């Protein structure tokens, strides 16, 4: 059984769907990259998985269990956590306070909060150096790291990362992808939304989206295929 299974997903913001019957799976332990150009429907997809949007049709299953109409917070408790596009950190709170809020669902287990905090700061040493700094004063790259670190605080089974590389220098984008790969190696399944094909070498599975549908899936070595880049991504 796949960890995440999306079937026949139709989602829109009004009467007109943006996702037209999307189907894909993510296996436990994978780093999966969902690639597509602007407006392909990537954010809509991960927002639906996180419970922020309701599908008009179709299902999201975690471990075979239909998530149905469950709320975003219920999904966090089930193990789904989202690092959203645009970061959405709390600028007037410190780095540590932002992280502690990310651990809200684990608040009755101080040991878990502490171990996740240590882990997040280990993944992103730059944040460790800035624990007491107001998040709004961090650089763009550091704020992106904080958004990913905050999402990790709930100890997810499935971490959704929406466009971590947006607006980052190539070096910083690479740093974030390397950490995503490390998170996966440490046992958390990762679904990463990207417009940047530079993320592909880090993926176990690549899903290419166009206009609200999946046009290609590649697993393992097939991801390295140059034709994949040329045909679907124009690079
Ligand atoms: P991007 O990288 O630009 O975020 P994306 O692949 O994530 O692109 P989505 O953000 O999911 O794409 O958008 C898919 C389509 O849905 C686009 O045509 C967009 O204009 C539309 N859309 C997104 N958000 C809304 C909204 N809140 N209200 C109405 N339409 C929306």
Coordinates of C-alpha atoms and ligand atoms in Angstrom, one line a residue:
X1 CA 0.0 0.0 0.0
X2 CA 1.3 3.5 -0.9
X3 CA 1.7 6.1 1.9
X4 CA -0.2 8.7 -0.2
X5 CA -2.7 7.9 -2.9
X6 CA -4.4 10.6 -4.9
X7 CA -7.3 9.4 -7.1
X8 CA -9.4 11.3 -9.6
X9 CA -8.9 14.5 -7.8
X10 CA -11.0 17.5 -9.1
X11 CA -10.4 20.8 -7.3
X12 CA -11.2 24.4 -8.1
X13 CA -11.7 27.8 -6.6
X14 CA -15.1 28.3 -8.1
X15 CA -17.2 26.4 -10.5
X16 CA -14.3 25.8 -12.8
X17 CA -11.8 23.0 -11.8
X18 CA -8.1 23.7 -11.7
X19 CA -7.2 20.0 -11.2
X20 CA -9.0 17.7 -13.7
X21 CA -8.9 14.2 -12.2
X22 CA -5.4 13.9 -10.8
X23 CA -4.0 10.5 -10.0
X24 CA -0.7 9.6 -8.4
X25 CA 0.9 7.8 -5.5
X26 CA 3.9 8.5 -3.2
X27 CA 5.5 5.5 -1.6
X28 CA 6.7 5.5 2.0
X29 CA 10.3 6.6 2.3
X30 CA 10.4 8.4 -1.0
X31 CA 11.4 12.0 -1.9
X32 CA 8.9 12.9 -4.6
X33 CA 9.2 16.1 -6.7
X34 CA 6.0 17.5 -8.2
X35 CA 7.2 19.7 -11.1
X36 CA 5.4 22.0 -13.4
X37 CA 5.3 25.5 -14.7
X38 CA 3.5 28.4 -13.2
X39 CA -0.3 27.7 -12.8
X40 CA 0.0 24.0 -13.4
X41 CA -1.9 23.3 -10.2
X42 CA 0.9 22.2 -7.9
X43 CA 0.0 24.4 -4.9
X44 CA -3.6 23.5 -5.4
X45 CA -2.6 19.8 -5.1
X46 CA -0.6 20.1 -1.9
X47 CA -3.1 22.4 -0.4
X48 CA -5.8 19.8 -1.0
X49 CA -3.6 17.1 0.6
X50 CA -3.1 19.3 3.6
X51 CA -6.9 19.8 3.9
X52 CA -6.9 23.5 3.1
X53 CA -9.0 23.0 0.0
X54 CA -12.0 20.6 -0.5
X55 CA -12.1 18.5 -3.6
X56 CA -15.2 18.5 -5.8
X57 CA -14.5 14.9 -6.6
X58 CA -11.9 12.3 -5.9
X59 CA -10.0 11.1 -2.8
X60 CA -6.8 11.6 -0.9
X61 CA -5.7 8.5 1.1
X62 CA -3.0 8.2 3.7
X63 CA -2.0 4.6 4.4
X64 CA -5.2 3.5 2.6
X65 CA -7.4 5.6 4.8
X66 CA -9.6 8.2 3.1
X67 CA -9.0 11.6 4.5
X68 CA -12.4 12.9 3.4
X69 CA -13.4 16.2 4.9
X70 CA -10.9 16.1 7.8
X71 CA -9.5 19.4 8.8
X72 CA -5.9 20.6 8.3
X73 CA -5.2 20.2 12.1
X74 CA -6.6 16.6 12.0
X75 CA -4.3 15.9 9.1
X76 CA -1.3 17.2 11.0
X77 CA -2.2 14.7 13.8
X78 CA -2.4 12.0 11.2
X79 CA 1.1 12.9 10.1
X80 CA 0.8 15.4 7.2
X81 CA 2.6 18.7 7.5
X82 CA 2.9 21.5 5.0
X83 CA 5.7 24.1 4.5
X84 CA 3.6 26.5 2.4
X85 CA 4.4 28.6 -0.6
X86 CA 5.5 32.1 0.5
X87 CA 6.8 30.7 3.8
X88 CA 4.0 32.2 6.1
X89 CA 6.3 32.4 9.1
X90 CA 5.3 34.7 12.0
X91 CA 7.6 37.7 11.6
X92 CA 7.2 39.2 15.0
X93 CA 8.0 35.9 16.8
X94 CA 11.5 34.6 17.3
X95 CA 12.8 31.6 15.4
X96 CA 12.4 29.4 18.5
X97 CA 8.8 30.6 19.0
X98 CA 7.9 29.9 15.4
X99 CA 9.3 26.4 15.8
X100 CA 7.4 25.7 19.0
X101 CA 4.2 26.7 17.3
X102 CA 5.0 24.2 14.6
X103 CA 5.1 21.6 17.4
X104 CA 1.6 22.5 18.7
X105 CA 0.1 19.1 17.9
X106 CA 2.8 17.5 20.0
X107 CA 2.4 19.9 23.0
X108 CA 1.5 17.1 25.4
X109 CA 4.8 15.3 24.6
X110 CA 7.5 17.8 25.6
X111 CA 10.1 15.1 24.8
X112 CA 8.9 14.9 21.2
X113 CA 8.9 18.7 20.9
X114 CA 12.4 18.9 22.3
X115 CA 13.8 16.1 20.0
X116 CA 12.1 17.7 17.0
X117 CA 13.5 21.1 17.9
X118 CA 17.0 19.6 18.2
X119 CA 16.5 17.8 14.9
X120 CA 15.3 20.9 13.0
X121 CA 18.2 22.9 14.3
X122 CA 20.6 20.2 13.4
X123 CA 19.2 20.2 9.8
X124 CA 19.5 24.0 9.6
X125 CA 22.5 25.1 11.7
X126 CA 21.9 28.7 10.5
X127 CA 18.6 28.7 12.4
X128 CA 20.4 27.4 15.5
X129 CA 22.6 30.5 15.4
X130 CA 19.6 32.7 15.2
X131 CA 17.2 31.1 17.6
X132 CA 16.4 34.3 19.5
X133 CA 16.2 36.5 16.4
X134 CA 12.8 37.8 15.2
X135 CA 11.8 35.7 12.2
X136 CA 10.9 38.8 10.2
X137 CA 14.5 40.0 10.3
X138 CA 15.9 36.7 8.7
X139 CA 17.0 36.7 5.1
X140 CA 14.7 35.1 2.5
X141 CA 16.7 31.9 2.5
X142 CA 16.7 31.6 6.3
X143 CA 12.9 32.3 6.3
X144 CA 12.5 29.4 3.9
X145 CA 14.6 27.2 6.1
X146 CA 12.4 28.2 9.1
X147 CA 9.2 27.3 7.2
X148 CA 10.6 23.8 6.4
X149 CA 11.9 23.4 10.0
X150 CA 8.6 24.5 11.5
X151 CA 6.7 21.9 9.4
X152 CA 9.0 19.3 10.7
X153 CA 8.1 20.1 14.3
X154 CA 4.9 18.1 14.3
X155 CA 7.0 15.0 13.5
X156 CA 5.3 14.3 10.2
X157 CA 5.2 11.0 8.2
X158 CA 4.6 13.0 5.1
X159 CA 6.3 16.4 4.7
X160 CA 4.9 18.7 1.9
X161 CA 7.2 21.4 0.8
X162 CA 5.8 24.0 -1.6
X163 CA 8.4 25.8 -3.8
X164 CA 11.2 26.0 -1.3
X165 CA 13.6 27.3 -3.9
X166 CA 11.5 30.2 -5.0
X167 CA 13.5 33.4 -4.9
X168 CA 16.6 31.7 -3.5
X169 CA 20.1 31.8 -5.0
X170 CA 21.2 28.5 -6.7
X171 CA 23.4 27.7 -3.8
X172 CA 20.7 28.2 -1.1
X173 CA 18.2 26.3 -3.2
X174 CA 20.6 23.4 -3.3
X175 CA 21.1 23.6 0.4
X176 CA 17.3 23.3 1.0
X177 CA 17.1 20.3 -1.5
X178 CA 20.0 18.6 0.2
X179 CA 18.3 19.0 3.6
X180 CA 15.1 17.6 2.1
X181 CA 17.1 14.6 0.9
X182 CA 18.6 14.1 4.4
X183 CA 15.1 14.3 5.9
X184 CA 14.0 11.5 3.6
X185 CA 17.1 9.4 4.4
X186 CA 16.2 9.8 8.1
X187 CA 12.8 8.2 7.3
X188 CA 10.3 11.0 6.6
X189 CA 8.5 10.8 3.2
X190 CA 8.8 14.1 1.3
X191 CA 6.6 15.5 -1.5
X192 CA 8.3 18.6 -2.8
X193 CA 6.6 21.1 -5.2
X194 CA 9.1 22.7 -7.6
X195 CA 9.3 24.8 -10.8
X196 CA 13.0 24.3 -10.8
X197 CA 14.3 21.2 -12.6
X198 CA 17.5 21.4 -10.5
X199 CA 15.5 19.5 -7.8
X200 CA 15.2 16.4 -10.0
X201 CA 18.6 14.8 -9.1
X202 CA 17.4 14.6 -5.5
X203 CA 14.1 12.8 -6.3
X204 CA 13.2 9.1 -6.2
X205 CA 10.0 9.9 -8.1
X206 CA 9.3 12.8 -10.4
X207 CA 5.7 13.8 -11.3
X208 CA 5.3 16.3 -14.1
X209 CA 2.1 18.4 -14.1
X210 CA 0.6 20.5 -16.9
X211 CA -2.7 22.4 -16.7
X212 CA -4.2 20.4 -13.8
X213 CA -3.2 17.0 -15.0
X214 CA -0.3 14.6 -14.6
X215 CA 1.5 14.2 -17.9
X216 CA 4.5 12.1 -16.9
X217 CA 5.8 10.0 -14.0
X218 CA 9.4 8.9 -13.7
X219 CA 11.0 6.7 -11.1
X220 CA 14.6 6.1 -10.3
X221 CA 17.1 6.2 -13.2
X222 CA 14.4 7.5 -15.6
X223 CA 14.5 10.8 -13.8
X224 CA 18.0 11.4 -15.1
X225 CA 16.7 11.1 -18.7
X226 CA 17.6 14.2 -20.7
X227 CA 14.5 13.8 -22.8
X228 CA 12.3 14.2 -19.7
X229 CA 13.8 17.6 -19.2
X230 CA 13.6 18.6 -22.9
X231 CA 10.1 17.2 -23.5
X232 CA 8.3 18.4 -20.5
X233 CA 10.3 21.2 -19.0
X234 CA 12.0 22.9 -21.9
X235 CA 15.5 22.8 -20.3
Ligands
LIG1 P1 2.6 28.6 -9.0 O1 3.9 28.1 -9.1 O2 2.4 29.8 -9.7 O3 2.0 28.6 -7.6 P2 1.0 26.2 -9.3 O4 1.4 25.1 -10.3 O5 1.3 26.0 -7.9 O6 1.7 27.5 -9.8 P3 -1.7 26.8 -8.6 O7 -1.2 27.9 -7.6 O8 -2.2 25.6 -8.0 O9 -0.5 26.5 -9.6 O10 -2.7 27.4 -9.5 C1 -3.4 26.7 -10.5 C2 -4.5 27.6 -11.1 O11 -5.5 27.9 -10.1 C3 -4.0 28.9 -11.7 O12 -4.7 29.1 -12.9 C4 -4.4 29.9 -10.7 O13 -4.6 31.1 -11.3 C5 -5.6 29.3 -10.1 N1 -5.7 29.8 -8.7 C6 -4.8 29.5 -7.7 N2 -5.2 30.0 -6.5 C7 -6.5 30.6 -6.8 C8 -7.4 31.3 -5.9 N3 -7.2 31.5 -4.6 N4 -8.6 31.7 -6.5 C9 -8.8 31.5 -7.9 N5 -7.9 30.9 -8.7 C10 -6.8 30.4 -8.2

